[in-house]
Coordinates of C-alpha atoms and ligand atoms in Angstrom, one line a residue:
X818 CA -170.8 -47.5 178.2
X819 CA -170.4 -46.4 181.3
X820 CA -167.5 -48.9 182.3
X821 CA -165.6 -48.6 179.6
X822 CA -165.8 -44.9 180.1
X823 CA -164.0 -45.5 183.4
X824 CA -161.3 -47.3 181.8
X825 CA -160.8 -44.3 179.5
X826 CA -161.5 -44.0 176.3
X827 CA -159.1 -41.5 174.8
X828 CA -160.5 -38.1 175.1
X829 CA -160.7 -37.5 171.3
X830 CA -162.5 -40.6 170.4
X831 CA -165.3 -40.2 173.2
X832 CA -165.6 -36.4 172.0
X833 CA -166.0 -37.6 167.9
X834 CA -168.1 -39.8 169.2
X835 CA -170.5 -37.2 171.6
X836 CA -170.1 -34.8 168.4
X837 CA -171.2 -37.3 166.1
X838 CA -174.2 -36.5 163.9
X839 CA -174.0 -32.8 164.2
X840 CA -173.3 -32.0 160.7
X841 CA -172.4 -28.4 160.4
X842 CA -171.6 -27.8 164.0
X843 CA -171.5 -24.1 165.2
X844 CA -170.5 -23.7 168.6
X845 CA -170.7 -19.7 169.3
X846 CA -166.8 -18.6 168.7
X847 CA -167.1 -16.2 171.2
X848 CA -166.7 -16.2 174.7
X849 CA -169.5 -16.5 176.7
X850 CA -170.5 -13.3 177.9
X851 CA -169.9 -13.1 181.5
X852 CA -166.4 -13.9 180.8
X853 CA -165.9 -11.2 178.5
X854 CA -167.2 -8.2 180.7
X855 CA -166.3 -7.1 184.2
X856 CA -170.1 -7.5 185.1
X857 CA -170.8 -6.3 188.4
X858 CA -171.2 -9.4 190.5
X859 CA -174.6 -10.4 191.4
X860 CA -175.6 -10.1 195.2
X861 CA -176.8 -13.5 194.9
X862 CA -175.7 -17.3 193.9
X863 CA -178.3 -19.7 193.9
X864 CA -177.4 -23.4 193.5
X865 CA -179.8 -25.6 191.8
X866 CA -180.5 -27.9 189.2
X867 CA -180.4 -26.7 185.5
X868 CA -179.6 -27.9 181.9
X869 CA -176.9 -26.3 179.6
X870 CA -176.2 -26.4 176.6
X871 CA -172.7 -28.0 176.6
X872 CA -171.8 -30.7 173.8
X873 CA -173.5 -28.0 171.7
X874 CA -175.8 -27.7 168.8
X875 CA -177.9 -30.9 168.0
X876 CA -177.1 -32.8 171.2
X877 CA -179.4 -32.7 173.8
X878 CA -179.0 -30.2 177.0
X879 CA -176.6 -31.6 179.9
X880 CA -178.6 -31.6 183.4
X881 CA -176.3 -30.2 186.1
X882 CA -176.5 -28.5 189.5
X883 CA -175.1 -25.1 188.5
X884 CA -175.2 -21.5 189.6
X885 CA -177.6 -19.4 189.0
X886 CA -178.4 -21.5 185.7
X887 CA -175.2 -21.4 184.3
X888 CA -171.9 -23.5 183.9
X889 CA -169.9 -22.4 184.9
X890 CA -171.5 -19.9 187.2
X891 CA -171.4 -15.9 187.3
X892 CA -167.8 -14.7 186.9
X893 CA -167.5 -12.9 189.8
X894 CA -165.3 -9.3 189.7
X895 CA -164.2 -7.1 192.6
X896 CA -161.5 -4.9 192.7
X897 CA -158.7 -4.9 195.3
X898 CA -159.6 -4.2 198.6
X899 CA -163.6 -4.2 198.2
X900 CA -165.8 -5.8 200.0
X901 CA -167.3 -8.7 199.2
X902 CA -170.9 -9.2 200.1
X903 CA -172.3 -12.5 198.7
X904 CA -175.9 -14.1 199.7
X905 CA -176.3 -18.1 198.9
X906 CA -179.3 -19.4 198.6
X907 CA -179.8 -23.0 198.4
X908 CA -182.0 -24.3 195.5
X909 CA -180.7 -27.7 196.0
X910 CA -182.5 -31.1 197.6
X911 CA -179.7 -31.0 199.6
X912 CA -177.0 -29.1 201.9
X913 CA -174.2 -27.0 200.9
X914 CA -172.0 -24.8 201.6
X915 CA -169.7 -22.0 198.7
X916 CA -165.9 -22.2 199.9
X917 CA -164.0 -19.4 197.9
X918 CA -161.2 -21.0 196.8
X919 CA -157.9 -18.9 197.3
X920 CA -159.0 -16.1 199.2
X921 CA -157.8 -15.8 202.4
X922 CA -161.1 -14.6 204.0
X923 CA -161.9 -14.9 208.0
X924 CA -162.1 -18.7 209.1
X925 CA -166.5 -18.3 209.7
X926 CA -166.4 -17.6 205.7
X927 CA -164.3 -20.1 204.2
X928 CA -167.8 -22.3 203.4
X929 CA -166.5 -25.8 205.0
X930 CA -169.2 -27.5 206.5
X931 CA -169.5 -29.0 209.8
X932 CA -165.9 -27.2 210.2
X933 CA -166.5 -23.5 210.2
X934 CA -170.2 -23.4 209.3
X935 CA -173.4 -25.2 209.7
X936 CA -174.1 -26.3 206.1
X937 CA -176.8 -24.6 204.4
X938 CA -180.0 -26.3 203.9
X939 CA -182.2 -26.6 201.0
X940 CA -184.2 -23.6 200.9
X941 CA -181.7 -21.9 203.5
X942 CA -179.7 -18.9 203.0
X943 CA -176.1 -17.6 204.3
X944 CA -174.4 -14.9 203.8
X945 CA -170.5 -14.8 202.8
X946 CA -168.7 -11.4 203.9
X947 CA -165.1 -10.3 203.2
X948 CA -162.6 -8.2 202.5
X949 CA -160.4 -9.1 198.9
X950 CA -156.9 -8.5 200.3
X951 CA -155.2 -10.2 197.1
X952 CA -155.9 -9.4 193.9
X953 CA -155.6 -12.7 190.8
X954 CA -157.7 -15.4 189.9
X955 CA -160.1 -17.3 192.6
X956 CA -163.0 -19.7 191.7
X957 CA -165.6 -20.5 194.1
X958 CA -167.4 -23.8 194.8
X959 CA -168.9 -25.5 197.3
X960 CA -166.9 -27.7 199.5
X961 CA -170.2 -30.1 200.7
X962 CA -169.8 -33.6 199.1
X963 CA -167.8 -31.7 196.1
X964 CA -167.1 -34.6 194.4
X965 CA -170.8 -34.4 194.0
X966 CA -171.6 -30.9 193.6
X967 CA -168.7 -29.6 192.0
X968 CA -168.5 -32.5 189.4
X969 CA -171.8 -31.7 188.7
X970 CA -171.2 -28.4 187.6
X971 CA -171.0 -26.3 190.8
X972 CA -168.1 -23.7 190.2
X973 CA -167.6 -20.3 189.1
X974 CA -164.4 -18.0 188.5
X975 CA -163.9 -15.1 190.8
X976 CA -161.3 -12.0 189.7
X977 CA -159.8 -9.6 191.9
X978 CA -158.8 -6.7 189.8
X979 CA -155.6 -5.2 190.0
X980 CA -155.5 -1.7 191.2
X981 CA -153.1 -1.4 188.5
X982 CA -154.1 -3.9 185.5
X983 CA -151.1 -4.9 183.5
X984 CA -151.6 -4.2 179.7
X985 CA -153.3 -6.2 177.9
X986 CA -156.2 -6.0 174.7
X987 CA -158.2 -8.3 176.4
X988 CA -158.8 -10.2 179.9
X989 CA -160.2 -13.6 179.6
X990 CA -160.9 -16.2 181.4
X991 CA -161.3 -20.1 180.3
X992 CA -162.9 -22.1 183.2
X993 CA -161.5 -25.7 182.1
X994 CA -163.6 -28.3 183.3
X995 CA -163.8 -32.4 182.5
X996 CA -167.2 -34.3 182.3
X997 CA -167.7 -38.3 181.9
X998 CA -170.9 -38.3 179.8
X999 CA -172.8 -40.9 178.3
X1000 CA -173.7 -41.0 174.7
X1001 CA -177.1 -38.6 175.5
X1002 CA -174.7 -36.0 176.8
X1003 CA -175.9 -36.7 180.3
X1004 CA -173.2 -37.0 183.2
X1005 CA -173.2 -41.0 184.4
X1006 CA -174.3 -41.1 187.6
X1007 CA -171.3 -43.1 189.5
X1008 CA -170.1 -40.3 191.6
X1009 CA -168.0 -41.7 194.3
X1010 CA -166.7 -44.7 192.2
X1011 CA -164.2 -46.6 194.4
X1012 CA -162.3 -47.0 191.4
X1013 CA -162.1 -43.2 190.8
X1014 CA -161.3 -42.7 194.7
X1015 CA -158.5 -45.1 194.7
X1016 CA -156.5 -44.3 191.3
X1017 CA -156.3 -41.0 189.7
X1018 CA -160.0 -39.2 190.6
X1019 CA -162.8 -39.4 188.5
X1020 CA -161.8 -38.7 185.0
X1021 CA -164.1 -37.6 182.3
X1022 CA -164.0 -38.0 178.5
X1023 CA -165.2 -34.5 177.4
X1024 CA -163.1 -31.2 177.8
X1025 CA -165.1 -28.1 178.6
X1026 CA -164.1 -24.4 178.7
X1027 CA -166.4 -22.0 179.9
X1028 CA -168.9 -24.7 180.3
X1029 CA -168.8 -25.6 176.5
X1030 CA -167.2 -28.2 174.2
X1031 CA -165.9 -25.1 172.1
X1032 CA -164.5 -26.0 168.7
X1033 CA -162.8 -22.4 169.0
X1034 CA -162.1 -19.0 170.0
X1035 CA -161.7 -16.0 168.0
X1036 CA -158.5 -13.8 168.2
X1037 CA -156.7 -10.9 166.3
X1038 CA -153.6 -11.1 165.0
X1039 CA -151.3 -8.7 166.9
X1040 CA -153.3 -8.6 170.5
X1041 CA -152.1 -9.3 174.0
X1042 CA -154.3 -11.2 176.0
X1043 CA -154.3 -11.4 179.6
X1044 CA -155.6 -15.0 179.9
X1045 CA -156.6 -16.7 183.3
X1046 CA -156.6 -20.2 183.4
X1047 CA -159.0 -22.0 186.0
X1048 CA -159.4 -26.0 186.8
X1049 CA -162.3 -26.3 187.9
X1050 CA -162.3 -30.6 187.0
X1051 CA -162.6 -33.2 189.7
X1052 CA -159.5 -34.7 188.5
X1053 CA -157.9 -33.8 185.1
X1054 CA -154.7 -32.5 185.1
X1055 CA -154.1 -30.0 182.6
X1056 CA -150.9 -29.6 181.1
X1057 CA -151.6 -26.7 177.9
X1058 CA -149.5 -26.3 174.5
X1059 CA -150.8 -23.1 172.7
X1060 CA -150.0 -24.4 169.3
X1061 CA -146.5 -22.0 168.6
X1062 CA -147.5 -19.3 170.4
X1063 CA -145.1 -18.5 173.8
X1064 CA -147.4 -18.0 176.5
X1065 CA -145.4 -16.2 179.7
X1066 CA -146.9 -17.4 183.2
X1067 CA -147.6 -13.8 185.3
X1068 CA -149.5 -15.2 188.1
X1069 CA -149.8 -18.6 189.7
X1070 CA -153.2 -19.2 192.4
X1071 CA -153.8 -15.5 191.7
X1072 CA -150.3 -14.7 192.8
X1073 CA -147.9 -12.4 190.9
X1074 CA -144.9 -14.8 190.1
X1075 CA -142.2 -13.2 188.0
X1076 CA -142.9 -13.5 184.1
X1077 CA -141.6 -16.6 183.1
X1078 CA -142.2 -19.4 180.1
X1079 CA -143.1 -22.6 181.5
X1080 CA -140.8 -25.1 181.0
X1081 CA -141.0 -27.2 177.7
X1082 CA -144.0 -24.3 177.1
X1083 CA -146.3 -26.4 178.8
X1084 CA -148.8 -24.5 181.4
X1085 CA -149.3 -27.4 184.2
X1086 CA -152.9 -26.3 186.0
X1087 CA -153.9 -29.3 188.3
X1088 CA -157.3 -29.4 189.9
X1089 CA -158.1 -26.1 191.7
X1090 CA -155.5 -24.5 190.3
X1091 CA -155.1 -21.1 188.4
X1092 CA -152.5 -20.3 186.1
X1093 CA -152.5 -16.1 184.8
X1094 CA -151.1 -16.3 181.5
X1095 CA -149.4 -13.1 178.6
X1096 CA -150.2 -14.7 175.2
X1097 CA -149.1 -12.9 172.3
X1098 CA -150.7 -13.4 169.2
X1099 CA -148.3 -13.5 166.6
X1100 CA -149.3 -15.7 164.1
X1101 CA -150.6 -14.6 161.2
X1102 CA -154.4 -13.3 160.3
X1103 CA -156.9 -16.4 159.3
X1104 CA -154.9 -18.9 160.1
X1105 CA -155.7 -21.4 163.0
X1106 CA -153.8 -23.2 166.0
X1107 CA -155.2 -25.9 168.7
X1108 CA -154.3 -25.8 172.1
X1109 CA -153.9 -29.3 173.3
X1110 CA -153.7 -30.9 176.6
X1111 CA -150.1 -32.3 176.6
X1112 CA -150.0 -33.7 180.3
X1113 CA -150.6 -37.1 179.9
X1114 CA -147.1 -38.5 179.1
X1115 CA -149.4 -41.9 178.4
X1116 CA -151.6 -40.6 176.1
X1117 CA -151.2 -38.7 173.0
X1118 CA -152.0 -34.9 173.5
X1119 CA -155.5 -33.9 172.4
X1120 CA -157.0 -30.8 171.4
X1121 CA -158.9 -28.7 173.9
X1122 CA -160.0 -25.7 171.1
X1123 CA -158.6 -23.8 168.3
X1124 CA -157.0 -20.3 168.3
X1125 CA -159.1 -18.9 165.1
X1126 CA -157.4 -16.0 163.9
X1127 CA -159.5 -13.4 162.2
X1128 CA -159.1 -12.4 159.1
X1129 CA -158.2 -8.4 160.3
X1130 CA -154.8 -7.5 160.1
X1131 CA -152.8 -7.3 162.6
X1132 CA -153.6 -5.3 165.6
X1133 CA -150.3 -3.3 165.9
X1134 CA -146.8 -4.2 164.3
X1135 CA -144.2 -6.2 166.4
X1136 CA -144.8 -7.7 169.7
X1137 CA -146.7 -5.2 172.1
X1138 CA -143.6 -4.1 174.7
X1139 CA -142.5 -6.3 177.9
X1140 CA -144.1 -8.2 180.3
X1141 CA -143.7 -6.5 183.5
X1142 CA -144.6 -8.3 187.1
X1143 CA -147.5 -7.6 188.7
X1144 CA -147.2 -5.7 192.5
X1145 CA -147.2 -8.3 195.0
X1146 CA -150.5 -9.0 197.4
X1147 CA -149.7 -8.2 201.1
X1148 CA -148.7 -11.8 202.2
X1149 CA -146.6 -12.1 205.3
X1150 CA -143.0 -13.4 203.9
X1151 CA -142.4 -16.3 205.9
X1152 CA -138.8 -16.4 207.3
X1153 CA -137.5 -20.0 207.1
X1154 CA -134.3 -19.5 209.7
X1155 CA -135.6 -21.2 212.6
X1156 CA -139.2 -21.9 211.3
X1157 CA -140.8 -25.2 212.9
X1158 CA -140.3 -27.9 210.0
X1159 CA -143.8 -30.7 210.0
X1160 CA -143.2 -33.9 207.6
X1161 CA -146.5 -34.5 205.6
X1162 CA -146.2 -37.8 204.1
X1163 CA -148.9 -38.9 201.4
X1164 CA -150.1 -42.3 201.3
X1165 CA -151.7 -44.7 199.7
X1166 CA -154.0 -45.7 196.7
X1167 CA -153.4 -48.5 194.2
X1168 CA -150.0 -49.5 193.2
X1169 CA -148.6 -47.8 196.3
X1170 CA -146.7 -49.4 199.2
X1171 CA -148.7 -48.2 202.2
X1172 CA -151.0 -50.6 202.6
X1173 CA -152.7 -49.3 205.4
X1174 CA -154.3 -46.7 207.6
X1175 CA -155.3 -45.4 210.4
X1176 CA -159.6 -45.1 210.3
X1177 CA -161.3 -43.3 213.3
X1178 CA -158.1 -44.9 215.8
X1179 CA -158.5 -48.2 214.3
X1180 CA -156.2 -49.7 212.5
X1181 CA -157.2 -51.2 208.7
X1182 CA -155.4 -52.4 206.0
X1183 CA -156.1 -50.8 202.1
X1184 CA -158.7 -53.5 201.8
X1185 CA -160.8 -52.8 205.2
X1186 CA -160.2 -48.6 204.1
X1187 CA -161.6 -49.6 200.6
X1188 CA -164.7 -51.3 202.1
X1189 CA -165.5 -48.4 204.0
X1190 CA -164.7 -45.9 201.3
X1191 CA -161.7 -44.8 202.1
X1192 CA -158.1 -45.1 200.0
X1193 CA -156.0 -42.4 201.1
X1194 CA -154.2 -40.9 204.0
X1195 CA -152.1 -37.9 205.3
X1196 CA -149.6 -39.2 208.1
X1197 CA -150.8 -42.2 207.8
X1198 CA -154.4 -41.2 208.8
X1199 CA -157.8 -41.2 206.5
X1200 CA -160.5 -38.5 207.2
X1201 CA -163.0 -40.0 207.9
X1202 CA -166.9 -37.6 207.8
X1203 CA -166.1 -34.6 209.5
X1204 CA -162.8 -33.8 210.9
X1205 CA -162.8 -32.0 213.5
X1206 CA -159.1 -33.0 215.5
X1207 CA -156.4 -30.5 213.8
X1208 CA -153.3 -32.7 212.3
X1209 CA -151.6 -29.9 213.2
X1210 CA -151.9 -26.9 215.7
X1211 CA -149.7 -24.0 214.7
X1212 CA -148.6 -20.6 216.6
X1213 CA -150.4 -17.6 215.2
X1214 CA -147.7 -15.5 213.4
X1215 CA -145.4 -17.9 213.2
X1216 CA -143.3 -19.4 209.9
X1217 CA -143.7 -23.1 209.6
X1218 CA -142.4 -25.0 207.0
X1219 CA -144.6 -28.3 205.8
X1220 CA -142.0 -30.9 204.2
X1221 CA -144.9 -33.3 202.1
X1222 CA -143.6 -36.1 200.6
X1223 CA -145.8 -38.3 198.1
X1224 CA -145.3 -42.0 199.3
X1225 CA -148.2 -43.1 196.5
X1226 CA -147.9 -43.5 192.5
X1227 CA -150.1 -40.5 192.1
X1228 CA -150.8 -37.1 191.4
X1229 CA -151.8 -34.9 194.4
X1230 CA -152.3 -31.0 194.0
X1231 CA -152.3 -30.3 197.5
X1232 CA -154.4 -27.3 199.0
X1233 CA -154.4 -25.5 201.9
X1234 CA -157.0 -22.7 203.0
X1235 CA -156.8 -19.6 204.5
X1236 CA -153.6 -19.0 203.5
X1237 CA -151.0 -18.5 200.1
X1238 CA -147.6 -20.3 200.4
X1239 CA -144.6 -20.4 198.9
X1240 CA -143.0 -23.4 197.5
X1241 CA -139.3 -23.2 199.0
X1242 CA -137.8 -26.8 198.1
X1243 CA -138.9 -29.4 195.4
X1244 CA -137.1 -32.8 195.9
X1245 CA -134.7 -31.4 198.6
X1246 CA -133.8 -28.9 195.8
X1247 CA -134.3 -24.9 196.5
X1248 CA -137.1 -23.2 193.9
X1249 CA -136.1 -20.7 191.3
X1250 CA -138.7 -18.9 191.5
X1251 CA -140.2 -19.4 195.6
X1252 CA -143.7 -19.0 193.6
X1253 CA -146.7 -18.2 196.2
X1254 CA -149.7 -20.6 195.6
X1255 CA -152.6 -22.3 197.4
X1256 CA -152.5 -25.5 195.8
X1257 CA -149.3 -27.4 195.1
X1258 CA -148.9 -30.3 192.8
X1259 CA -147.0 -33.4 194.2
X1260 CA -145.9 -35.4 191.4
X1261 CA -145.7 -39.6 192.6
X1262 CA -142.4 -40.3 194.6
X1263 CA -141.8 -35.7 194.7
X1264 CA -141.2 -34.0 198.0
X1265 CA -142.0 -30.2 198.1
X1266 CA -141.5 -28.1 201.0
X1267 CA -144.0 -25.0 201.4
X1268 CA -143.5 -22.3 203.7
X1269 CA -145.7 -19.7 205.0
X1270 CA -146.7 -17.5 208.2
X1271 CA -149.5 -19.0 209.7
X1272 CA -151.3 -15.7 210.4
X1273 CA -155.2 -16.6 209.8
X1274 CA -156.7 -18.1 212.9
X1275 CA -158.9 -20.7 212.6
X1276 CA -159.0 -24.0 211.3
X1277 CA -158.2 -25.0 208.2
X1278 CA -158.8 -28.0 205.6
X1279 CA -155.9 -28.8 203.7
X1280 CA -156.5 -31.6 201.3
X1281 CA -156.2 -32.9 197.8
X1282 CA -158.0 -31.4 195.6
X1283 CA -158.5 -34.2 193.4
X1284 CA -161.7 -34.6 194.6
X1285 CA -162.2 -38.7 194.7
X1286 CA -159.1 -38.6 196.6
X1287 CA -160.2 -35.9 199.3
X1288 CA -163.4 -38.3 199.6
X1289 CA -161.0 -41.3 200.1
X1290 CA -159.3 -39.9 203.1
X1291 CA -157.0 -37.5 201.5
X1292 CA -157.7 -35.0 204.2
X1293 CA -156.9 -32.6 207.3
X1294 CA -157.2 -30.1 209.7
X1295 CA -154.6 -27.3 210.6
X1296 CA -155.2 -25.4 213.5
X1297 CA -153.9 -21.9 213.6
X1298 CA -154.5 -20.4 217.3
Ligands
C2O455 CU1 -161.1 -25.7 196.3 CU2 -160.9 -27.2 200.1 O1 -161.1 -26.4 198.2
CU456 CU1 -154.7 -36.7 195.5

């Protein structure tokens, strides 16, 4: 089973298949419920090991590490400008560390081990303290073996509010995560696969949002949700069709981007991504749309859950106003004129032309990297264990522009921490839209230039975040000083 789950069984087939046998299936059509209220966020996140419910109702209970019990963990909510105050305690066997994912929060809190923390032990604590200077969509997870720990179930969404919400009936938020599970609905245990390092990550075959195989979700007819899209998946790539409705993008990695429909209406979110979405619900009462995942141009799109209109009329007549832009966060513009240019070039992986790398100084061709785990590099070098030597030292305060250029034949959402950039250039061609993110995606053969004021000191990872490939060598450190 487990190796021809590796080849990929089409998601639809392996899902039939893990649903099989549950005649009368009745996965709860709401939301859970720490998505659908603006809790106040727990003091405390505990990683351990739990089981949840998430093929659903007559399969057996999934074992994963998760937080505080649940996949994914507590949705976290601040508003703009609080401050954060977040004890981890470790309930795992082993070390970890909780990297918030987006925020730009002092370099001694950004939860990367070895780097700027001791990791935590099992049965240690450490506590996370910051200011939320942005408002949007985070997620938080840790960033100790996360091929590991997050693919096991280790991530939870975190909102900063909006001083001033944009209006809308509802605020959701779908965590969308991807699990490779056996027939028993139990994750098989080949984390770290060399295949999965050296193609396209460890892809699952079973779609999850909000930590459930959810066969839908309930809506009005009428409403205006405020949706907020998070990829919390090792690997998956999401690429969402809402079934006819027109979903307008407001906010990209938690940044306010102006209101815009995605091209070909299909929401891209790559792996540690967010994408802040106005869906309109016009169809009409009881009826019933699926939202597929349309990325894959190999693969027919599949569906991910069902919009399941109520039966109530509509919630108002017509569409409920225009979409207006949210206010910026207080991000330093970066001012290209004169800014210090650094060429990034990706390499590496199967069916690519660099065939080799440099490993700790010594020179090894892709088979010598792939013996020692590694596939992958950034400027022709693979990370090996803990970095520690910045790839790049830049001048506090000052604009740089990074020029990254993918010399493999595959996807790489590229992240960098500590900071929000804009994305100036794709394929030598200016943006439309100059959209701030933390996480870029790099199709294969795509250049994209990002640009940004490098005004966090510290050092910083920047890396795929497709997590087999950050594993494989995929990896670096920027220096701001
Ligand atoms: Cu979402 Cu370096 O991490
Ligand atoms: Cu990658």
């Amino acid at each position: 089973m487990s190796c021809s789950l590796k080849q990929g069984i089409p998601l639809p087939v392996a899902r039939r298949r893990l649903l099989i046998g549950c005649a009368g299936l009745a996965v709860a059509a709401a939301l859970p419920a720490q998505v659908r209220a603006a809790a106040a966020p727990p003091s405390a996140l505990r990683p351990r090991k739990g089981h949840v419910p998430m093929v659903g109702k007559g399969q057996p209970e999934t074992s994963v590490w998760c937080f505080n019990g649940t996949v994914p963990g507590p949705s976290l909510r601040f508003k703009q400008g609080d401050r954060v105050n977040i004890e981890v305690e470790n309930g795992l066997d082993e070390e970890t560390t909780v990297h918030w994912h987006g925020l730009r929060v002092p370099n001694a809190m950004d939860g990367v081990p070895h780097l700027t923390q001791p990791p935590i032990p099992p049965g240690g604590r450490f506590v996370y303290e910051f200011d939320a200077l942005d408002a949007g969509t985070y997620w938080y997870h840790p960033h100790h073996r996360s091929f590991e720990q997050v693919g096991r179930g280790l991530a939870g969404a975190l909102v900063v509010e909006e001083r001033a919400a944009p209006v809308a009936d509802r605020d959701v938020t779908w965590v969308l995560s991807d699990w490779r599970l056996g027939a028993d609905a139990q994750l098989v245990e080949d984390f770290g696969d060399m295949h999965d390092v050296s193609h396209a990550g460890r892809l699952g075959n079973t779609v999850t949002v909000n930590g459930q195989v959810l066969e839908e979700v309930t809506v009005r007819a009428g409403e205006r949700l405020r949706l907020r899209l998070v990829n919390a998946a090792n690997a998956r790539i999401f690429g969402l069709r809402f079934g006819g409705h027109a979903p307008v993008v407001i906010a990209i990695d938690g940044q306010p981007v102006e209101p815009h429909e995605p091209a070909g209406g299909l929401v891209v979110v790559a792996p540690g991504m967010r994408a802040d979405l106005i869906v309109d619900l016009a169809a009409a009462p009881s009826s019933r749309h699926a939202v597929v995942d349309a990325f894959s141009r190999a693969r027919d799109p599949y569906r991910v859950v069902d919009l399941a209109y109520a039966s109530d009329p509509p919630l108002r007549a017509g569409a409920p106003g225009p979409i207006a832009a949210l206010a910026p966060n207080p991000l330093a513009e970066p001012n290209e004129t004169g800014a210090q240019r650094h060429e990034i070039v990706l390499g590496g992986g199967m069916m690519g032309r660099r065939m080799h790398g440099l490993v700790g100084g010594t020179r090894m061709d892709m088979r010598q990297m792939m013996h020692n785990g590694l596939a992958w590099t950034i400027n022709g070098v693979a990370a090996v264990g803990h970095m520690h030597e910045p790839m790049l030292a830049l001048g506090l305060g000052r604009t740089y522009v990074l020029a990254m250029r993918n010399d493999t034949a595959w996807h790489h959402p590229m992240h960098l921490h500590g900071h929000a950039f804009r994305v100036v250039a794709r394929n030598g061609r200016r943006t439309a839209r100059r959209e701030w993110q933390d996480t870029v995606l790099v199709d294969p053969g795509e250049s994209v230039d990002i640009a940004f004021v490098a005004d966090n000191p510290g050092d910083w990872m920047f890396h795929c975040h497709i997590l087999e490939h950050q594993l494989g060598g995929m990896m670096g450190v920027v220096r701001v000083t």
